[in-house]
Amino acid sequence: MKITGIETFVVSNGFTPPRAWHFCAIRTDAGLTGYSEFGSDGLSRGLVGLVQDLGQRLIGKDPTAVEKHYLDLYRAVRQAPYGATQQAIAGIELALWDLAGKALGVPVYKLMGGPHRERQWVYWSHLATYRANNWKLLGAKPLRSLQDLADVAREAPARGYTVFKTNIIWPGDPARAISQGRLGPHDQVATRDIVKQAVAQIGAMREAVGPEIGICLDINVNFKPSEAIRVGRALEPYDLFWLEIDNQDPQALAQLKSSVRPPICSGEQLQTMRQYRPYFELHAMDVVKVDVQWQGFSAAKKVADLAETYELNIAPHNYNGHLSTFQSLNLCASVSNVRIMESDPEQTPYRDELFTALPEIASGHMKIPTAPGWGTELNEKAAKKYEWTG
Ligand SMILES: [Mg+2]
């Protein structure tokens, strides 16, 4: 089997403001196509160009030597590592794993010696957050009051989820959230208003769902560690499942972790063992966020394996299309140290149209897929229909 072509698809998720989902398709002379979902929002033209630049090196080669190809791509652009470079390599590498699994007729986790599990515990992510701007699209009621936020929280247990994650939200007309897409104050300061709102919101949500439901709060890149400490301390009475923060200094994160009671989840923006290792050495996080779409499958698995040697569990970062979910489920089935996995039950209504198989969810758990490769494929016709145009 030889690689004959590499194609990318960029799809709008329909949100206001729109976000882009990226897919890669690798064609072969055997008639098999390998698919991947990869990359982060805001880099679409660059990612497409990088995949084209890197992908041409693989034309005519056997796709199943995945690790070899990964290392060759890594070596080729070693002077500009991480970031979008790594995301583009991931786009290619993930599609190669899909082909390797399909060529042998097995799911990718079988190539890793899995499955470690038949189903994966997941949490409802971006609960209420997505409704702040997109309540109409999602067919939900607007978030006008604290009571509305409490009502959304109740929907998680009602739909079988035992853990959910949210962001700091000001209900109103329009409601406002600070998250990754909607950044907080320029100087990363947790103002009195922000801390007050976090306490009011999480307090109301805790009262609504009772003590048994896990609540995570993601403050993303929005606060300096000293500011995040104030948020974390103010929320101590509400028994958070975790406080999530993205941070670029391992010692600062370690300081944060030792200064607040809630467990700290971090790491989604880190790529490969080299970037995680300084954080692990300081035990700077309690739960390790690992993004398959941003670093590739074997890089993510190696991070999970390294985390195991520091007595840490991972939590796959997963908020895009269903292919991303299937890739992340394959990771969970390939390792023994998973805390819980992220999932977005609420997304643009046409998300289901974009994939040939959908996640199977029951009682807050997702079934580990059993079909060859990732277990789902991109519907290319639908991807063209909802093409992202910038
Ligand atoms: Mg996060």
GROMACS .gro file of C-alpha atoms and ligand atoms in nm:
model
  391
    1MET     CA    1   0.000   0.000   0.000
    2LYS     CA    2   0.133   0.341  -0.098
    3ILE     CA    3   0.022   0.697  -0.019
    4THR     CA    4  -0.116   0.872  -0.329
    5GLY     CA    5  -0.248   1.200  -0.189
    6ILE     CA    6  -0.315   1.413   0.119
    7GLU     CA    7  -0.616   1.642   0.145
    8THR     CA    8  -0.748   1.874   0.414
    9PHE     CA    9  -1.101   1.985   0.501
   10VAL     CA   10  -1.182   2.289   0.714
   11VAL     CA   11  -1.536   2.294   0.850
   12SER     CA   12  -1.721   2.573   1.033
   13ASN     CA   13  -1.888   2.469   1.357
   14GLY     CA   14  -2.166   2.720   1.302
   15PHE     CA   15  -2.114   2.903   1.633
   16THR     CA   16  -2.113   3.278   1.688
   17PRO     CA   17  -1.827   3.358   1.651
   18PRO     CA   18  -1.758   3.056   1.423
   19ARG     CA   19  -1.484   2.809   1.507
   20ALA     CA   20  -1.309   2.586   1.255
   21TRP     CA   21  -1.264   2.210   1.269
   22HIS     CA   22  -0.976   2.061   1.068
   23PHE     CA   23  -0.963   1.720   0.903
   24CYS     CA   24  -0.698   1.542   0.701
   25ALA     CA   25  -0.760   1.259   0.450
   26ILE     CA   26  -0.470   1.044   0.329
   27ARG     CA   27  -0.546   0.845   0.011
   28THR     CA   28  -0.375   0.522  -0.090
   29ASP     CA   29  -0.344   0.304  -0.400
   30ALA     CA   30  -0.523   0.028  -0.206
   31GLY     CA   31  -0.843   0.233  -0.205
   32LEU     CA   32  -0.825   0.294   0.172
   33THR     CA   33  -0.847   0.648   0.309
   34GLY     CA   34  -0.715   0.741   0.653
   35TYR     CA   35  -0.885   1.029   0.835
   36SER     CA   36  -0.785   1.255   1.119
   37GLU     CA   37  -0.924   1.550   1.310
   38PHE     CA   38  -0.653   1.785   1.424
   39GLY     CA   39  -0.538   2.134   1.519
   40SER     CA   40  -0.681   2.427   1.710
   41ASP     CA   41  -0.906   2.711   1.606
   42GLY     CA   42  -0.763   3.034   1.464
   43LEU     CA   43  -0.482   2.877   1.261
   44SER     CA   44  -0.674   2.726   0.970
   45ARG     CA   45  -0.486   2.862   0.669
   46GLY     CA   46  -0.153   2.799   0.837
   47LEU     CA   47  -0.245   2.442   0.933
   48VAL     CA   48  -0.367   2.360   0.583
   49GLY     CA   49  -0.042   2.498   0.437
   50LEU     CA   50   0.174   2.309   0.688
   51VAL     CA   51  -0.002   1.980   0.615
   52GLN     CA   52   0.055   2.038   0.241
   53ASP     CA   53   0.423   2.125   0.296
   54LEU     CA   54   0.490   1.827   0.523
   55GLY     CA   55   0.259   1.577   0.355
   56GLN     CA   56   0.431   1.582   0.017
   57ARG     CA   57   0.726   1.404   0.183
   58LEU     CA   58   0.510   1.093   0.228
   59ILE     CA   59   0.374   1.051  -0.126
   60GLY     CA   60   0.465   0.706  -0.260
   61LYS     CA   61   0.547   0.567   0.087
   62ASP     CA   62   0.385   0.281   0.283
   63PRO     CA   63   0.159   0.455   0.538
   64THR     CA   64   0.181   0.184   0.803
   65ALA     CA   65   0.534   0.271   0.926
   66VAL     CA   66   0.366   0.540   1.135
   67GLU     CA   67   0.632   0.604   1.400
   68LYS     CA   68   0.903   0.620   1.134
   69HIS     CA   69   0.707   0.877   0.933
   70TYR     CA   70   0.632   1.076   1.249
   71LEU     CA   71   0.999   1.097   1.338
   72ASP     CA   72   1.096   1.190   0.981
   73LEU     CA   73   0.843   1.476   0.982
   74TYR     CA   74   0.961   1.586   1.326
   75ARG     CA   75   1.325   1.583   1.213
   76ALA     CA   76   1.240   1.774   0.895
   77VAL     CA   77   1.105   2.074   1.090
   78ARG     CA   78   1.301   2.037   1.410
   79GLN     CA   79   1.406   2.403   1.396
   80ALA     CA   80   1.046   2.512   1.445
   81PRO     CA   81   0.902   2.261   1.692
   82TYR     CA   82   0.569   2.258   1.883
   83GLY     CA   83   0.268   2.478   1.825
   84ALA     CA   84   0.109   2.468   1.480
   85THR     CA   85   0.401   2.263   1.346
   86GLN     CA   86   0.320   1.982   1.589
   87GLN     CA   87  -0.053   2.017   1.522
   88ALA     CA   88   0.007   1.971   1.147
   89ILE     CA   89   0.231   1.669   1.208
   90ALA     CA   90  -0.050   1.535   1.428
   91GLY     CA   91  -0.297   1.577   1.141
   92ILE     CA   92  -0.084   1.354   0.922
   93GLU     CA   93   0.018   1.105   1.191
   94LEU     CA   94  -0.340   1.052   1.311
   95ALA     CA   95  -0.456   0.976   0.955
   96LEU     CA   96  -0.168   0.728   0.922
   97TRP     CA   97  -0.280   0.544   1.239
   98ASP     CA   98  -0.631   0.523   1.094
   99LEU     CA   99  -0.486   0.364   0.781
  100ALA     CA  100  -0.266   0.126   0.984
  101GLY     CA  101  -0.570   0.006   1.179
  102LYS     CA  102  -0.786  -0.026   0.869
  103ALA     CA  103  -0.514  -0.216   0.680
  104LEU     CA  104  -0.513  -0.480   0.957
  105GLY     CA  105  -0.888  -0.460   1.022
  106VAL     CA  106  -0.845  -0.357   1.389
  107PRO     CA  107  -0.909  -0.048   1.605
  108VAL     CA  108  -0.598   0.162   1.668
  109TYR     CA  109  -0.589   0.067   2.040
  110LYS     CA  110  -0.537  -0.298   1.934
  111LEU     CA  111  -0.205  -0.189   1.783
  112MET     CA  112  -0.115  -0.056   2.133
  113GLY     CA  113  -0.210  -0.373   2.321
  114GLY     CA  114  -0.552  -0.248   2.434
  115PRO     CA  115  -0.833  -0.220   2.509
  116HIS     CA  116  -0.782  -0.135   2.875
  117ARG     CA  117  -1.158  -0.075   2.907
  118GLU     CA  118  -1.489  -0.128   2.728
  119ARG     CA  119  -1.632   0.215   2.810
  120GLN     CA  120  -1.495   0.549   2.921
  121TRP     CA  121  -1.631   0.782   3.190
  122VAL     CA  122  -1.686   1.127   3.037
  123TYR     CA  123  -1.787   1.470   3.162
  124TRP     CA  124  -2.018   1.725   3.003
  125SER     CA  125  -1.788   2.009   2.903
  126HIS     CA  126  -1.867   2.374   2.834
  127LEU     CA  127  -2.192   2.331   3.024
  128ALA     CA  128  -2.374   2.666   3.002
  129THR     CA  129  -2.066   2.822   2.836
  130TYR     CA  130  -2.176   2.742   2.481
  131ARG     CA  131  -2.527   2.865   2.560
  132ALA     CA  132  -2.401   3.213   2.653
  133ASN     CA  133  -2.361   3.305   2.284
  134ASN     CA  134  -2.529   3.018   2.102
  135TRP     CA  135  -2.843   2.934   2.295
  136LYS     CA  136  -3.062   2.981   1.985
  137LEU     CA  137  -2.849   2.749   1.770
  138LEU     CA  138  -2.850   2.489   2.049
  139GLY     CA  139  -3.227   2.510   2.091
  140ALA     CA  140  -3.190   2.616   2.455
  141LYS     CA  141  -3.331   2.899   2.662
  142PRO     CA  142  -3.112   3.206   2.716
  143LEU     CA  143  -2.908   3.252   3.035
  144ARG     CA  144  -3.070   3.558   3.190
  145SER     CA  145  -3.027   3.484   3.562
  146LEU     CA  146  -2.832   3.284   3.817
  147GLN     CA  147  -3.137   3.059   3.835
  148ASP     CA  148  -3.093   2.982   3.462
  149LEU     CA  149  -2.733   2.873   3.529
  150ALA     CA  150  -2.851   2.650   3.813
  151ASP     CA  151  -3.115   2.498   3.583
  152VAL     CA  152  -2.854   2.411   3.317
  153ALA     CA  153  -2.640   2.243   3.584
  154ARG     CA  154  -2.937   2.021   3.676
  155GLU     CA  155  -2.952   1.899   3.315
  156ALA     CA  156  -2.619   1.715   3.358
  157PRO     CA  157  -2.739   1.457   3.614
  158ALA     CA  158  -3.078   1.445   3.440
  159ARG     CA  159  -2.895   1.323   3.128
  160GLY     CA  160  -2.679   1.074   3.317
  161TYR     CA  161  -2.360   1.278   3.359
  162THR     CA  162  -2.197   1.267   3.703
  163VAL     CA  163  -1.939   1.538   3.624
  164PHE     CA  164  -1.962   1.860   3.427
  165LYS     CA  165  -1.731   2.148   3.346
  166THR     CA  166  -1.816   2.513   3.307
  167ASN     CA  167  -1.650   2.855   3.280
  168ILE     CA  168  -1.718   3.182   3.462
  169ILE     CA  169  -2.041   3.325   3.317
  170TRP     CA  170  -2.237   3.644   3.372
  171PRO     CA  171  -2.599   3.572   3.286
  172GLY     CA  172  -2.784   3.860   3.115
  173ASP     CA  173  -2.890   3.986   2.776
  174PRO     CA  174  -2.654   3.891   2.627
  175ALA     CA  175  -2.487   3.654   2.871
  176ARG     CA  176  -2.108   3.671   2.883
  177ALA     CA  177  -1.852   3.398   2.952
  178ILE     CA  178  -1.478   3.408   2.993
  179SER     CA  179  -1.321   3.104   2.835
  180GLN     CA  180  -1.061   3.019   2.575
  181GLY     CA  181  -1.267   3.174   2.295
  182ARG     CA  182  -1.377   3.474   2.506
  183LEU     CA  183  -1.071   3.597   2.687
  184GLY     CA  184  -1.069   3.762   3.028
  185PRO     CA  185  -0.888   4.080   3.137
  186HIS     CA  186  -0.583   4.183   2.937
  187ASP     CA  187  -0.350   4.169   3.237
  188GLN     CA  188  -0.482   3.832   3.360
  189VAL     CA  189  -0.622   3.988   3.676
  190ALA     CA  190  -0.906   3.824   3.869
  191THR     CA  191  -1.100   4.138   3.956
  192ARG     CA  192  -1.337   4.151   4.252
  193ASP     CA  193  -1.627   4.124   4.006
  194ILE     CA  194  -1.484   3.807   3.852
  195VAL     CA  195  -1.420   3.634   4.185
  196LYS     CA  196  -1.765   3.737   4.311
  197GLN     CA  197  -1.932   3.599   4.000
  198ALA     CA  198  -1.736   3.271   4.015
  199VAL     CA  199  -1.851   3.221   4.374
  200ALA     CA  200  -2.214   3.311   4.295
  201GLN     CA  201  -2.224   3.081   3.992
  202ILE     CA  202  -2.050   2.778   4.138
  203GLY     CA  203  -2.244   2.823   4.464
  204ALA     CA  204  -2.574   2.823   4.273
  205MET     CA  205  -2.472   2.523   4.061
  206ARG     CA  206  -2.355   2.326   4.367
  207GLU     CA  207  -2.682   2.395   4.544
  208ALA     CA  208  -2.872   2.285   4.233
  209VAL     CA  209  -2.698   1.949   4.181
  210GLY     CA  210  -2.615   1.853   4.541
  211PRO     CA  211  -2.290   1.714   4.680
  212GLU     CA  212  -2.256   1.402   4.460
  213ILE     CA  213  -2.204   1.566   4.119
  214GLY     CA  214  -1.852   1.667   4.014
  215ILE     CA  215  -1.810   2.032   3.911
  216CYS     CA  216  -1.501   2.145   3.720
  217LEU     CA  217  -1.423   2.510   3.650
  218ASP     CA  218  -1.194   2.593   3.359
  219ILE     CA  219  -1.026   2.933   3.386
  220ASN     CA  220  -0.807   2.862   3.079
  221VAL     CA  221  -0.533   3.117   3.012
  222ASN     CA  222  -0.716   3.402   3.180
  223PHE     CA  223  -0.533   3.453   3.511
  224LYS     CA  224  -0.184   3.486   3.646
  225PRO     CA  225  -0.118   3.214   3.906
  226SER     CA  226  -0.148   3.460   4.199
  227GLU     CA  227  -0.489   3.562   4.061
  228ALA     CA  228  -0.595   3.203   4.005
  229ILE     CA  229  -0.506   3.133   4.368
  230ARG     CA  230  -0.766   3.392   4.475
  231VAL     CA  231  -1.028   3.226   4.253
  232GLY     CA  232  -0.933   2.879   4.381
  233ARG     CA  233  -0.944   2.983   4.748
  234ALA     CA  234  -1.278   3.158   4.709
  235LEU     CA  235  -1.423   2.837   4.563
  236GLU     CA  236  -1.294   2.602   4.834
  237PRO     CA  237  -1.637   2.563   5.003
  238TYR     CA  238  -1.785   2.413   4.682
  239ASP     CA  239  -1.568   2.100   4.658
  240LEU     CA  240  -1.461   2.132   4.292
  241PHE     CA  241  -1.377   1.812   4.100
  242TRP     CA  242  -1.092   2.022   3.961
  243LEU     CA  243  -0.985   2.377   3.883
  244GLU     CA  244  -0.839   2.389   3.531
  245ILE     CA  245  -0.578   2.642   3.427
  246ASP     CA  246  -0.335   2.667   3.135
  247ASN     CA  247   0.003   2.801   3.235
  248GLN     CA  248   0.345   2.824   3.076
  249ASP     CA  249   0.567   2.816   3.383
  250PRO     CA  250   0.599   2.484   3.570
  251GLN     CA  251   0.714   2.645   3.898
  252ALA     CA  252   0.431   2.898   3.893
  253LEU     CA  253   0.181   2.616   3.843
  254ALA     CA  254   0.340   2.419   4.127
  255GLN     CA  255   0.302   2.727   4.348
  256LEU     CA  256  -0.065   2.750   4.251
  257LYS     CA  257  -0.123   2.381   4.319
  258SER     CA  258   0.028   2.398   4.666
  259SER     CA  259  -0.173   2.712   4.750
  260VAL     CA  260  -0.531   2.597   4.686
  261ARG     CA  261  -0.746   2.302   4.792
  262PRO     CA  262  -0.917   2.209   4.463
  263PRO     CA  263  -0.722   1.956   4.252
  264ILE     CA  264  -0.545   2.128   3.961
  265CYS     CA  265  -0.592   2.005   3.605
  266SER     CA  266  -0.355   2.147   3.344
  267GLY     CA  267  -0.153   2.075   3.035
  268GLU     CA  268  -0.384   2.091   2.731
  269GLN     CA  269  -0.152   2.327   2.542
  270LEU     CA  270   0.160   2.120   2.611
  271GLN     CA  271   0.291   1.892   2.339
  272THR     CA  272   0.510   1.584   2.368
  273MET     CA  273   0.698   1.444   2.668
  274ARG     CA  274   0.960   1.717   2.643
  275GLN     CA  275   0.709   1.990   2.733
  276TYR     CA  276   0.530   1.791   3.005
  277ARG     CA  277   0.840   1.661   3.181
  278PRO     CA  278   0.932   1.981   3.376
  279TYR     CA  279   0.574   1.999   3.507
  280PHE     CA  280   0.580   1.632   3.608
  281GLU     CA  281   0.913   1.671   3.786
  282LEU     CA  282   0.757   1.939   4.007
  283HIS     CA  283   0.428   1.748   4.044
  284ALA     CA  284   0.275   2.077   3.931
  285MET     CA  285  -0.065   1.927   3.840
  286ASP     CA  286  -0.301   1.666   3.984
  287VAL     CA  287  -0.466   1.571   3.655
  288VAL     CA  288  -0.286   1.584   3.320
  289LYS     CA  289  -0.478   1.732   3.027
  290VAL     CA  290  -0.360   1.563   2.707
  291ASP     CA  291  -0.475   1.669   2.361
  292VAL     CA  292  -0.452   1.402   2.090
  293GLN     CA  293  -0.557   1.642   1.813
  294TRP     CA  294  -0.284   1.893   1.898
  295GLN     CA  295   0.015   1.661   1.932
  296GLY     CA  296  -0.071   1.328   1.768
  297PHE     CA  297  -0.162   0.984   1.898
  298SER     CA  298   0.172   0.830   1.987
  299ALA     CA  299   0.297   1.158   2.138
  300ALA     CA  300  -0.017   1.168   2.357
  301LYS     CA  301   0.022   0.802   2.454
  302LYS     CA  302   0.385   0.858   2.550
  303VAL     CA  303   0.283   1.155   2.767
  304ALA     CA  304   0.027   0.928   2.937
  305ASP     CA  305   0.293   0.660   2.992
  306LEU     CA  306   0.536   0.919   3.132
  307ALA     CA  307   0.257   1.054   3.357
  308GLU     CA  308   0.211   0.703   3.495
  309THR     CA  309   0.570   0.704   3.620
  310TYR     CA  310   0.485   1.020   3.820
  311GLU     CA  311   0.169   0.855   3.961
  312LEU     CA  312  -0.054   1.082   3.751
  313ASN     CA  313  -0.370   1.018   3.553
  314ILE     CA  314  -0.461   1.188   3.226
  315ALA     CA  315  -0.782   1.352   3.107
  316PRO     CA  316  -0.805   1.378   2.726
  317HIS     CA  317  -0.887   1.729   2.602
  318ASN     CA  318  -1.166   1.680   2.352
  319TYR     CA  319  -1.409   1.950   2.241
  320ASN     CA  320  -1.442   1.931   1.861
  321GLY     CA  321  -1.607   1.692   1.617
  322HIS     CA  322  -1.682   1.324   1.676
  323LEU     CA  323  -1.362   1.205   1.505
  324SER     CA  324  -1.172   1.388   1.780
  325THR     CA  325  -1.385   1.196   2.034
  326PHE     CA  326  -1.309   0.862   1.864
  327GLN     CA  327  -0.936   0.941   1.855
  328SER     CA  328  -0.946   1.029   2.225
  329LEU     CA  329  -1.145   0.713   2.310
  330ASN     CA  330  -0.875   0.511   2.134
  331LEU     CA  331  -0.619   0.679   2.360
  332CYS     CA  332  -0.825   0.593   2.671
  333ALA     CA  333  -0.842   0.232   2.552
  334SER     CA  334  -0.463   0.226   2.503
  335VAL     CA  335  -0.352   0.335   2.853
  336SER     CA  336  -0.422   0.241   3.214
  337ASN     CA  337  -0.419   0.586   3.373
  338VAL     CA  338  -0.729   0.786   3.279
  339ARG     CA  339  -0.911   1.008   3.530
  340ILE     CA  340  -1.202   1.100   3.301
  341MET     CA  341  -1.246   1.223   2.940
  342GLU     CA  342  -1.387   1.551   2.811
  343SER     CA  343  -1.693   1.550   2.586
  344ASP     CA  344  -1.922   1.816   2.439
  345PRO     CA  345  -2.276   1.675   2.429
  346GLU     CA  346  -2.398   2.013   2.301
  347GLN     CA  347  -2.262   2.131   1.971
  348THR     CA  348  -2.388   2.263   1.642
  349PRO     CA  349  -2.685   2.050   1.527
  350TYR     CA  350  -2.515   1.942   1.202
  351ARG     CA  351  -2.213   1.790   1.382
  352ASP     CA  352  -2.370   1.442   1.356
  353GLU     CA  353  -2.403   1.480   0.977
  354LEU     CA  354  -2.023   1.510   0.941
  355PHE     CA  355  -1.939   1.156   1.056
  356THR     CA  356  -2.025   0.801   0.954
  357ALA     CA  357  -2.052   0.672   1.314
  358LEU     CA  358  -2.149   0.861   1.630
  359PRO     CA  359  -2.036   0.813   1.991
  360GLU     CA  360  -2.257   0.578   2.193
  361ILE     CA  361  -2.328   0.732   2.533
  362ALA     CA  362  -2.507   0.578   2.833
  363SER     CA  363  -2.499   0.683   3.200
  364GLY     CA  364  -2.216   0.931   3.146
  365HIS     CA  365  -1.994   0.672   2.976
  366MET     CA  366  -1.893   0.635   2.612
  367LYS     CA  367  -1.853   0.298   2.448
  368ILE     CA  368  -1.501   0.228   2.322
  369PRO     CA  369  -1.541   0.189   1.942
  370THR     CA  370  -1.468  -0.150   1.787
  371ALA     CA  371  -1.456  -0.069   1.413
  372PRO     CA  372  -1.113  -0.063   1.236
  373GLY     CA  373  -0.900   0.251   1.262
  374TRP     CA  374  -1.057   0.523   1.476
  375GLY     CA  375  -1.403   0.376   1.433
  376THR     CA  376  -1.565   0.665   1.247
  377GLU     CA  377  -1.494   0.851   0.924
  378LEU     CA  378  -1.543   1.201   0.792
  379ASN     CA  379  -1.840   1.240   0.559
  380GLU     CA  380  -1.657   1.440   0.293
  381LYS     CA  381  -1.976   1.559   0.123
  382ALA     CA  382  -2.102   1.709   0.448
  383ALA     CA  383  -1.756   1.857   0.517
  384LYS     CA  384  -1.775   2.044   0.185
  385LYS     CA  385  -2.131   2.155   0.257
  386TYR     CA  386  -2.027   2.320   0.584
  387GLU     CA  387  -1.689   2.439   0.464
  388TRP     CA  388  -1.522   2.712   0.672
  389THR     CA  389  -1.462   3.017   0.457
  390GLY     CA  390  -1.282   3.240   0.705
  391MG      MG  391  -0.921   2.360   2.927
   0.00000   0.00000   0.00000
